[in-house]
Short mmCIF file of C-alpha atoms and ligand atoms in Angstrom, two decimals:
data_model
loop_
_atom_site.label_atom_id
_atom_site.label_comp_id
_atom_site.label_asym_id
_atom_site.label_seq_id
_atom_site.Cartn_x
_atom_site.Cartn_y
_atom_site.Cartn_z
CA MET A 1 0.00 0.00 0.00
CA ALA A 2 1.40 3.43 -0.93
CA LYS A 3 1.83 5.67 2.09
CA ILE A 4 -0.32 8.77 2.53
CA PRO A 5 1.80 11.93 2.12
CA VAL A 6 1.46 14.30 5.08
CA GLY A 7 2.62 17.77 6.01
CA VAL A 8 3.77 18.99 9.42
CA LEU A 9 3.16 22.67 10.24
CA GLY A 10 5.52 23.82 13.00
CA ALA A 11 7.81 20.92 12.07
CA THR A 12 10.86 22.58 13.63
CA GLY A 13 9.39 22.99 17.15
CA MET A 14 9.27 20.64 20.11
CA VAL A 15 6.07 18.90 19.04
CA GLY A 16 6.85 19.19 15.31
CA GLN A 17 10.17 17.38 15.83
CA GLN A 18 8.33 14.67 17.75
CA TYR A 19 6.03 14.25 14.71
CA ILE A 20 9.06 13.88 12.44
CA ALA A 21 10.64 11.32 14.80
CA LEU A 22 7.44 9.28 15.28
CA LEU A 23 6.50 9.31 11.60
CA ALA A 24 9.98 8.24 10.42
CA ASP A 25 8.80 4.68 9.91
CA HIS A 26 5.06 4.95 10.18
CA PRO A 27 3.26 2.23 8.17
CA TRP A 28 0.54 4.55 6.74
CA PHE A 29 1.90 8.11 6.69
CA GLU A 30 5.01 9.66 5.18
CA VAL A 31 6.17 13.25 5.83
CA ARG A 32 6.62 14.97 2.47
CA TYR A 33 5.92 18.59 3.42
CA VAL A 34 7.29 20.64 6.33
CA ALA A 35 6.51 24.23 7.24
CA ALA A 36 7.36 26.62 10.06
CA SER A 37 7.96 30.36 10.51
CA SER A 38 9.66 32.70 8.05
CA ARG A 39 12.81 32.20 10.20
CA SER A 40 13.07 28.60 9.01
CA ALA A 41 11.48 28.92 5.55
CA GLY A 42 13.88 28.32 2.68
CA LYS A 43 16.28 26.19 4.74
CA THR A 44 16.43 22.44 4.46
CA TYR A 45 14.80 20.74 7.44
CA ARG A 46 18.26 19.52 8.49
CA GLU A 47 19.58 23.10 8.54
CA ALA A 48 16.49 24.42 10.31
CA VAL A 49 16.76 22.00 13.26
CA THR A 50 20.55 21.88 13.55
CA GLY A 51 21.50 22.74 17.13
CA ARG A 52 17.96 22.29 18.46
CA TRP A 53 17.08 18.70 17.55
CA GLN A 54 15.64 17.14 20.72
CA HIS A 55 15.10 13.50 19.96
CA GLY A 56 17.96 11.45 21.31
CA GLU A 57 20.06 8.94 19.50
CA ARG A 58 17.58 7.49 17.06
CA LEU A 59 17.36 10.55 14.88
CA GLN A 60 19.88 12.82 16.50
CA GLY A 61 22.32 14.75 14.37
CA ASP A 62 22.26 15.90 10.80
CA ASP A 63 23.42 12.66 9.27
CA VAL A 64 20.75 10.60 10.89
CA ILE A 65 17.96 13.03 10.00
CA ALA A 66 19.28 13.28 6.45
CA GLY A 67 19.56 9.51 6.21
CA CYS A 68 16.19 8.60 7.69
CA ALA A 69 13.91 6.62 5.43
CA SER A 70 11.56 9.52 4.79
CA GLY A 71 14.37 11.85 3.70
CA VAL A 72 12.84 14.64 5.76
CA GLY A 73 16.26 16.20 6.38
CA ASN A 74 16.44 17.23 2.74
CA LEU A 75 12.95 18.76 2.47
CA VAL A 76 12.91 22.53 2.12
CA VAL A 77 10.92 24.15 4.93
CA GLU A 78 8.03 26.26 3.68
CA ASN A 79 6.34 29.19 5.42
CA ALA A 80 3.28 27.78 7.24
CA ASN A 81 1.41 31.05 6.65
CA ASP A 82 1.65 30.50 2.90
CA ILE A 83 -1.30 28.26 2.05
CA SER A 84 -0.40 28.34 -1.65
CA ALA A 85 2.79 26.37 -0.91
CA ALA A 86 0.74 23.68 0.85
CA LEU A 87 -1.78 23.68 -1.99
CA ALA A 88 1.01 23.24 -4.54
CA ALA A 89 2.32 20.31 -2.44
CA ALA A 90 -1.20 18.86 -2.30
CA LYS A 91 -1.51 19.19 -6.10
CA ARG A 92 1.76 17.36 -6.72
CA GLY A 93 0.65 14.60 -4.31
CA ASP A 94 2.88 15.51 -1.36
CA CYS A 95 0.34 16.66 1.19
CA ALA A 96 -2.99 14.89 1.71
CA PHE A 97 -3.47 16.50 5.15
CA VAL A 98 -1.44 18.38 7.75
CA PHE A 99 -0.57 17.98 11.39
CA SER A 100 -0.56 21.43 12.95
CA ALA A 101 1.98 22.03 15.74
CA LEU A 102 2.39 25.79 15.39
CA GLU A 103 2.98 28.17 18.26
CA LEU A 104 1.16 31.36 17.30
CA GLY A 105 -1.54 33.65 18.67
CA LYS A 106 -4.95 31.94 18.96
CA ASP A 107 -6.66 34.23 16.42
CA GLU A 108 -3.87 33.69 13.89
CA ILE A 109 -4.05 29.91 14.38
CA ARG A 110 -7.82 29.86 14.07
CA THR A 111 -7.66 31.83 10.81
CA LEU A 112 -4.80 29.75 9.43
CA GLU A 113 -6.34 26.38 10.27
CA GLU A 114 -9.65 27.52 8.74
CA ALA A 115 -7.77 28.55 5.60
CA TYR A 116 -6.15 25.10 5.27
CA GLY A 117 -9.54 23.44 5.82
CA ALA A 118 -11.20 25.73 3.25
CA ALA A 119 -8.44 24.89 0.77
CA GLY A 120 -9.38 21.21 1.09
CA ILE A 121 -6.46 20.23 3.32
CA PRO A 122 -7.63 18.50 6.52
CA VAL A 123 -5.97 19.75 9.71
CA VAL A 124 -5.19 17.48 12.67
CA SER A 125 -4.14 20.03 15.26
CA ASN A 126 -2.33 20.20 18.57
CA ASN A 127 -3.17 23.82 19.08
CA SER A 128 -5.81 25.00 21.54
CA ALA A 129 -7.30 27.64 19.20
CA HIS A 130 -10.18 25.49 17.90
CA ARG A 131 -10.79 23.39 21.00
CA TRP A 132 -13.89 25.38 21.86
CA THR A 133 -15.25 25.68 18.32
CA ALA A 134 -18.56 23.86 18.79
CA ASP A 135 -18.37 21.76 15.61
CA VAL A 136 -14.67 20.85 15.94
CA PRO A 137 -14.07 17.49 17.64
CA MET A 138 -11.51 17.47 20.49
CA LEU A 139 -10.40 13.86 20.32
CA ILE A 140 -8.80 11.32 22.60
CA ALA A 141 -9.14 8.30 20.34
CA GLU A 142 -9.96 5.88 23.18
CA VAL A 143 -12.50 8.18 24.79
CA ASN A 144 -14.66 10.01 22.23
CA PRO A 145 -13.96 8.53 18.77
CA HIS A 146 -17.67 9.03 17.97
CA HIS A 147 -17.14 12.82 18.01
CA THR A 148 -15.67 12.41 14.50
CA ASP A 149 -19.36 12.17 13.47
CA ILE A 150 -19.46 15.98 13.69
CA ILE A 151 -17.10 16.29 10.70
CA PRO A 152 -19.78 16.00 7.97
CA LEU A 153 -21.77 18.72 9.82
CA GLN A 154 -18.63 20.88 10.14
CA ARG A 155 -18.00 20.52 6.41
CA LYS A 156 -21.61 21.26 5.54
CA ALA A 157 -21.73 24.39 7.75
CA ARG A 158 -18.59 25.75 6.04
CA GLY A 159 -19.25 24.52 2.51
CA TRP A 160 -16.10 22.34 2.57
CA ASN A 161 -15.92 19.07 0.63
CA GLN A 162 -12.68 17.55 1.79
CA GLY A 163 -11.11 19.78 4.44
CA PHE A 164 -11.93 19.63 8.14
CA ILE A 165 -10.36 20.53 11.48
CA ALA A 166 -9.94 18.05 14.33
CA VAL A 167 -7.99 18.89 17.46
CA LYS A 168 -6.62 17.10 20.47
CA PRO A 169 -6.95 18.33 24.03
CA ASN A 170 -4.29 19.71 26.35
CA CYS A 171 -1.42 17.46 27.41
CA SER A 172 -2.20 18.07 31.11
CA ILE A 173 -5.41 15.98 31.05
CA GLN A 174 -4.11 12.95 29.12
CA SER A 175 -2.98 11.00 32.15
CA TYR A 176 -6.29 11.03 34.00
CA MET A 177 -8.86 11.40 31.19
CA THR A 178 -8.76 7.79 29.95
CA PRO A 179 -8.90 6.32 33.51
CA LEU A 180 -11.77 8.67 34.31
CA PHE A 181 -13.64 7.67 31.15
CA ALA A 182 -13.06 3.97 31.86
CA LEU A 183 -14.87 4.34 35.20
CA ILE A 184 -17.72 6.39 33.70
CA ARG A 185 -18.14 3.81 30.91
CA GLU A 186 -18.66 1.14 33.57
CA GLY A 187 -21.51 3.15 35.07
CA TYR A 188 -19.68 5.00 37.86
CA ASP A 189 -20.78 8.59 38.05
CA VAL A 190 -17.82 10.86 38.88
CA ARG A 191 -19.01 14.07 40.55
CA ARG A 192 -15.91 15.97 41.67
CA ILE A 193 -12.19 15.82 40.97
CA ILE A 194 -9.21 17.57 42.51
CA VAL A 195 -6.09 17.23 40.39
CA SER A 196 -2.55 18.56 40.89
CA THR A 197 -0.31 18.25 37.86
CA LEU A 198 3.49 18.17 37.79
CA GLN A 199 4.28 19.13 34.22
CA ALA A 200 7.52 18.61 32.33
CA VAL A 201 9.52 21.47 30.82
CA SER A 202 9.16 20.11 27.26
CA GLY A 203 5.49 21.08 27.59
CA ALA A 204 6.60 24.70 27.22
CA GLY A 205 8.16 24.11 23.79
CA TYR A 206 11.72 24.98 22.80
CA PRO A 207 13.64 26.79 24.28
CA GLY A 208 10.82 26.96 26.80
CA VAL A 209 11.27 28.05 30.41
CA ALA A 210 14.57 29.80 31.27
CA SER A 211 16.92 27.34 32.99
CA LEU A 212 17.50 29.72 35.90
CA ASP A 213 13.75 29.70 36.60
CA MET A 214 13.55 25.92 36.43
CA ILE A 215 16.64 24.31 37.95
CA ASP A 216 16.19 23.56 41.67
CA ASN A 217 12.69 24.95 41.47
CA VAL A 218 8.94 24.38 40.95
CA LEU A 219 6.77 26.96 39.20
CA PRO A 220 3.22 26.96 40.60
CA TYR A 221 1.66 28.66 37.57
CA ILE A 222 1.33 27.76 33.88
CA GLY A 223 -0.73 30.35 32.02
CA GLY A 224 -4.16 29.06 30.95
CA GLU A 225 -3.40 25.49 31.99
CA GLU A 226 -5.73 25.18 34.96
CA GLU A 227 -8.71 26.42 32.93
CA LYS A 228 -7.93 23.91 30.16
CA THR A 229 -7.49 21.10 32.68
CA GLU A 230 -10.83 21.90 34.31
CA GLN A 231 -12.94 22.52 31.20
CA GLU A 232 -11.66 20.36 28.33
CA PRO A 233 -12.77 17.03 29.89
CA LEU A 234 -16.36 18.31 29.85
CA LYS A 235 -16.39 18.76 26.07
CA ILE A 236 -14.66 15.41 25.52
CA LEU A 237 -17.36 13.70 27.60
CA GLY A 238 -20.08 15.74 25.86
CA ASP A 239 -22.69 14.78 23.27
CA ILE A 240 -23.33 15.84 19.67
CA ARG A 241 -26.62 17.74 19.50
CA ASN A 242 -27.93 20.12 16.82
CA GLY A 243 -24.66 20.23 14.90
CA ARG A 244 -22.50 21.03 17.92
CA ILE A 245 -20.71 19.20 20.68
CA GLU A 246 -22.37 20.12 23.94
CA SER A 247 -20.26 19.90 27.08
CA ARG A 248 -21.36 18.04 30.17
CA SER A 249 -21.66 19.94 33.42
CA LEU A 250 -20.05 17.23 35.59
CA PRO A 251 -17.60 16.29 36.95
CA ARG A 252 -16.56 19.54 38.59
CA ILE A 253 -12.79 19.76 38.43
CA SER A 254 -10.38 21.83 40.49
CA ALA A 255 -6.82 21.88 39.11
CA HIS A 256 -3.42 23.01 40.35
CA CYS A 257 -0.90 22.99 37.48
CA ASN A 258 2.81 23.15 38.30
CA ARG A 259 5.91 23.19 36.09
CA VAL A 260 8.62 20.88 37.47
CA PRO A 261 12.24 20.22 36.38
CA VAL A 262 11.48 17.01 34.46
CA THR A 263 12.29 16.81 30.74
CA ASP A 264 9.30 14.73 29.54
CA GLY A 265 6.24 13.24 31.22
CA HIS A 266 3.35 14.96 32.98
CA THR A 267 2.27 13.51 36.34
CA ALA A 268 -1.18 14.08 37.86
CA CYS A 269 -2.17 13.42 41.48
CA VAL A 270 -5.91 12.88 41.40
CA SER A 271 -8.73 12.56 43.96
CA LEU A 272 -12.20 11.50 42.72
CA GLU A 273 -15.62 11.62 44.30
CA PHE A 274 -18.24 9.21 42.95
CA GLY A 275 -22.02 9.48 43.04
CA GLU A 276 -24.12 6.97 45.00
CA LYS A 277 -22.46 3.94 43.43
CA LYS A 278 -18.83 3.63 44.54
CA PRO A 279 -16.42 1.03 43.15
CA SER A 280 -14.01 -0.87 45.40
CA ILE A 281 -10.28 -0.46 44.79
CA GLU A 282 -10.26 -3.98 43.30
CA GLU A 283 -13.08 -3.05 40.93
CA VAL A 284 -11.24 0.13 39.85
CA LYS A 285 -8.11 -1.89 39.10
CA ARG A 286 -10.12 -4.49 37.19
CA ILE A 287 -11.75 -1.77 35.07
CA TRP A 288 -8.47 -0.04 34.30
CA LEU A 289 -6.51 -3.21 33.57
CA SER A 290 -9.15 -4.55 31.21
CA PHE A 291 -9.81 -1.20 29.51
CA SER A 292 -9.70 -1.31 25.72
CA ALA A 293 -11.42 0.87 23.13
CA LEU A 294 -11.83 1.47 19.39
CA PRO A 295 -8.12 2.16 18.61
CA GLN A 296 -7.21 -1.22 20.11
CA GLU A 297 -10.13 -2.93 18.33
CA LEU A 298 -9.01 -1.40 15.00
CA ASP A 299 -5.37 -2.22 15.84
CA LEU A 300 -4.29 1.30 14.85
CA PRO A 301 -0.49 1.51 14.48
CA MET A 302 0.04 4.17 17.19
CA ALA A 303 -2.46 2.67 19.66
CA PRO A 304 -1.00 1.23 22.85
CA ARG A 305 -1.92 -2.43 23.31
CA ARG A 306 -2.97 -1.63 26.88
CA PRO A 307 -4.01 2.02 27.24
CA ILE A 308 -3.81 1.87 31.06
CA ILE A 309 -0.94 0.24 32.92
CA ILE A 310 -0.99 -0.21 36.70
CA ARG A 311 2.23 -0.24 38.74
CA GLU A 312 1.84 -1.78 42.18
CA GLU A 313 5.18 -0.49 43.59
CA GLU A 314 4.58 2.28 46.10
CA ASN A 315 7.06 4.63 44.38
CA ARG A 316 5.65 4.47 40.82
CA PRO A 317 4.81 5.92 38.35
CA GLN A 318 7.93 8.00 37.77
CA PRO A 319 8.55 10.06 34.61
CA ARG A 320 11.97 8.57 33.85
CA LYS A 321 10.87 4.98 34.37
CA ASP A 322 7.32 5.01 33.04
CA ARG A 323 6.83 7.73 30.40
CA ASP A 324 7.93 5.49 27.50
CA ALA A 325 5.55 2.63 28.32
CA ASP A 326 3.98 1.06 25.23
CA LYS A 327 5.45 3.49 22.61
CA ALA A 328 4.99 6.30 25.20
CA MET A 329 1.26 6.07 24.44
CA ALA A 330 0.06 4.29 27.60
CA VAL A 331 -1.04 5.99 30.80
CA THR A 332 0.71 4.55 33.85
CA ILE A 333 -1.14 4.64 37.17
CA GLY A 334 0.06 3.88 40.68
CA ARG A 335 -0.68 4.65 44.33
CA ILE A 336 -4.33 3.68 43.93
CA ARG A 337 -5.87 4.05 47.37
CA PRO A 338 -8.91 5.35 49.24
CA CYS A 339 -9.14 9.12 49.69
CA ASN A 340 -9.87 10.55 53.15
CA VAL A 341 -11.89 13.44 51.72
CA PHE A 342 -13.29 12.07 48.41
CA ASP A 343 -13.49 8.36 47.48
CA LEU A 344 -10.43 7.39 45.46
CA ARG A 345 -6.96 8.79 44.84
CA PHE A 346 -4.15 7.82 42.52
CA THR A 347 -1.12 9.12 40.62
CA ALA A 348 -1.13 9.00 36.82
CA LEU A 349 1.57 9.70 34.26
CA SER A 350 1.67 10.20 30.50
CA HIS A 351 4.31 11.34 28.02
CA ASN A 352 3.41 14.93 27.15
CA THR A 353 5.02 15.28 23.73
CA VAL A 354 4.01 11.76 22.60
CA ARG A 355 0.64 10.75 24.13
CA GLY A 356 -0.10 14.38 24.95
CA ALA A 357 0.94 15.86 21.61
CA ALA A 358 2.40 14.24 18.46
CA GLY A 359 1.59 10.59 19.27
CA GLY A 360 -1.96 11.55 20.21
CA GLY A 361 -2.25 13.57 16.98
CA ILE A 362 -1.01 10.62 14.90
CA LEU A 363 -3.45 8.27 16.64
CA ASN A 364 -6.28 10.72 15.88
CA ALA A 365 -5.22 10.81 12.22
CA GLU A 366 -5.17 7.00 12.13
CA LEU A 367 -8.68 6.95 13.57
CA LEU A 368 -9.84 9.57 11.05
CA ARG A 369 -8.34 7.57 8.22
CA ALA A 370 -9.94 4.34 9.47
CA LYS A 371 -13.27 6.18 9.46
CA GLY A 372 -12.72 7.39 5.90
CA TYR A 373 -12.19 11.12 6.58
CA ILE A 374 -8.55 11.29 5.48
CA PRO A 375 -8.00 11.19 1.71
CA GLU A 376 -5.66 8.47 0.50
CA GLY A 377 -3.32 11.01 -1.09
P1 NAP B 401 7.65 25.34 19.89
O1 NAP B 401 8.69 24.37 20.28
O2 NAP B 401 7.78 26.75 20.31
O3 NAP B 401 7.49 25.29 18.28
C1 NAP B 401 6.71 26.26 17.61
C2 NAP B 401 6.65 26.01 16.10
O4 NAP B 401 5.81 27.02 15.54
C3 NAP B 401 7.99 26.08 15.41
O5 NAP B 401 8.01 25.21 14.32
C4 NAP B 401 8.01 27.53 14.90
O6 NAP B 401 8.81 27.72 13.73
C5 NAP B 401 6.54 27.71 14.51
N1 NAP B 401 6.19 29.14 14.51
C6 NAP B 401 6.43 30.05 15.48
N2 NAP B 401 6.02 31.29 15.08
C7 NAP B 401 5.49 31.13 13.84
C8 NAP B 401 4.93 32.01 12.88
N3 NAP B 401 4.78 33.33 13.13
N4 NAP B 401 4.49 31.51 11.71
C9 NAP B 401 4.60 30.19 11.42
N5 NAP B 401 5.18 29.30 12.28
C10 NAP B 401 5.59 29.76 13.48
O7 NAP B 401 6.19 24.88 20.43
P2 NAP B 401 5.67 23.39 20.76
O8 NAP B 401 5.89 23.05 22.18
O9 NAP B 401 6.16 22.45 19.70
O10 NAP B 401 4.10 23.58 20.64
C11 NAP B 401 3.43 23.62 19.39
C12 NAP B 401 1.94 23.57 19.63
O11 NAP B 401 1.58 22.33 20.28
C13 NAP B 401 1.44 24.68 20.56
O12 NAP B 401 0.17 25.07 20.14
C14 NAP B 401 1.35 23.99 21.91
O13 NAP B 401 0.40 24.58 22.77
C15 NAP B 401 0.89 22.59 21.51
N6 NAP B 401 1.23 21.52 22.46
C16 NAP B 401 2.49 21.39 22.95
C17 NAP B 401 2.76 20.33 23.83
C18 NAP B 401 4.13 20.07 24.39
O14 NAP B 401 4.25 19.15 25.22
N7 NAP B 401 5.15 20.83 24.03
C19 NAP B 401 1.75 19.42 24.17
C20 NAP B 401 0.48 19.59 23.62
C21 NAP B 401 0.23 20.64 22.76
P3 NAP B 401 10.35 28.25 13.81
O15 NAP B 401 11.16 27.10 14.32
O16 NAP B 401 10.65 28.59 12.40
O17 NAP B 401 10.35 29.43 14.75
#
């Protein structure tokens, strides 16, 4: 089967580089178009990321990037604001859809992603700009794959034939959203949640937080993060009605989001309160260990075999030891115990630039392709 040619907008950034690394030997998708700011445009991808490539030995260094199967190192970076360059790539068969990992103002992103969609180029985005657009699905493939059903309505409302916009939620909620959904799916009503996140520095992009602010320190504020952590789960758990995705009103969530000196991997310490029906700890573990959803059923390439892993050791999960579990796409949970104030507490961990960003975006694109929304190229 010929691979589907894809573009990466923001390919030079922290998340964009993760896309390049993860797609290097993807069975369905091949990166044939890269775009970033005018600072990078005109350079080869190899030149544009020299000195700021973040992805370890596998693709580290010019030679390895240049020599990787997809040849991405030799692609010339285009300006992501120039839709005509993407359209030309689409016309020559090099860009069937784009992953968007741009860091820009929200209004600029909204306008730009709409312009790609209107030009017939589907956008699978990591940006928050369209997360609250009522007919744009905010997908975690295991949790709300049915929200892709809004795409025909989104296209109809905008007069688009082929383009669409689908987004993924914030990286801060990835570690507890799937476990939360697994319990709700089994009929346990979750009323209130208190969550404290310990978020890695890679979540701030590159170069991110100044080292003198971060070394030997914890920052108790990440702009906008608590609001996203509290509100995004409600849309993800919501229902499609009258051409829009309507958020739920529960659970109520109170979040404390902290930046910690960890390179990759967001941790969340979570306390849950259930409604009348309360599961035992054994039941919670049974539900999480047996949890499986559509991506596993469809055997999507980026899907973890087991979306939720439980560690019984009292000092796990830890970012360094657990963030890479199952292609860095699994959520690892530990310290599952009763809560003295609510009902249940636990610690959950997920890889922020993989599960929480590029890997989650790729899984969403695989789901969208399996459902027939992504053109074959
Ligand atoms: P980043 O490292 O700062 O990368 C930003 C990218 O955007 C670079 O490719 C940059 O190109 C490009 N860019 C910046 N200004 C631009 C402009 N005016 N026009 C066109 N392109 C421009 O940021 P990041 O961490 O990868 O984040 C990218 C997106 O993913 C953000 O929306 C972020 O909120 C989201 N996200 C990040 C994470 C994470 O863990 N880091 C997780 C989930 C979601 P140049 O290299 O040419 O400047």
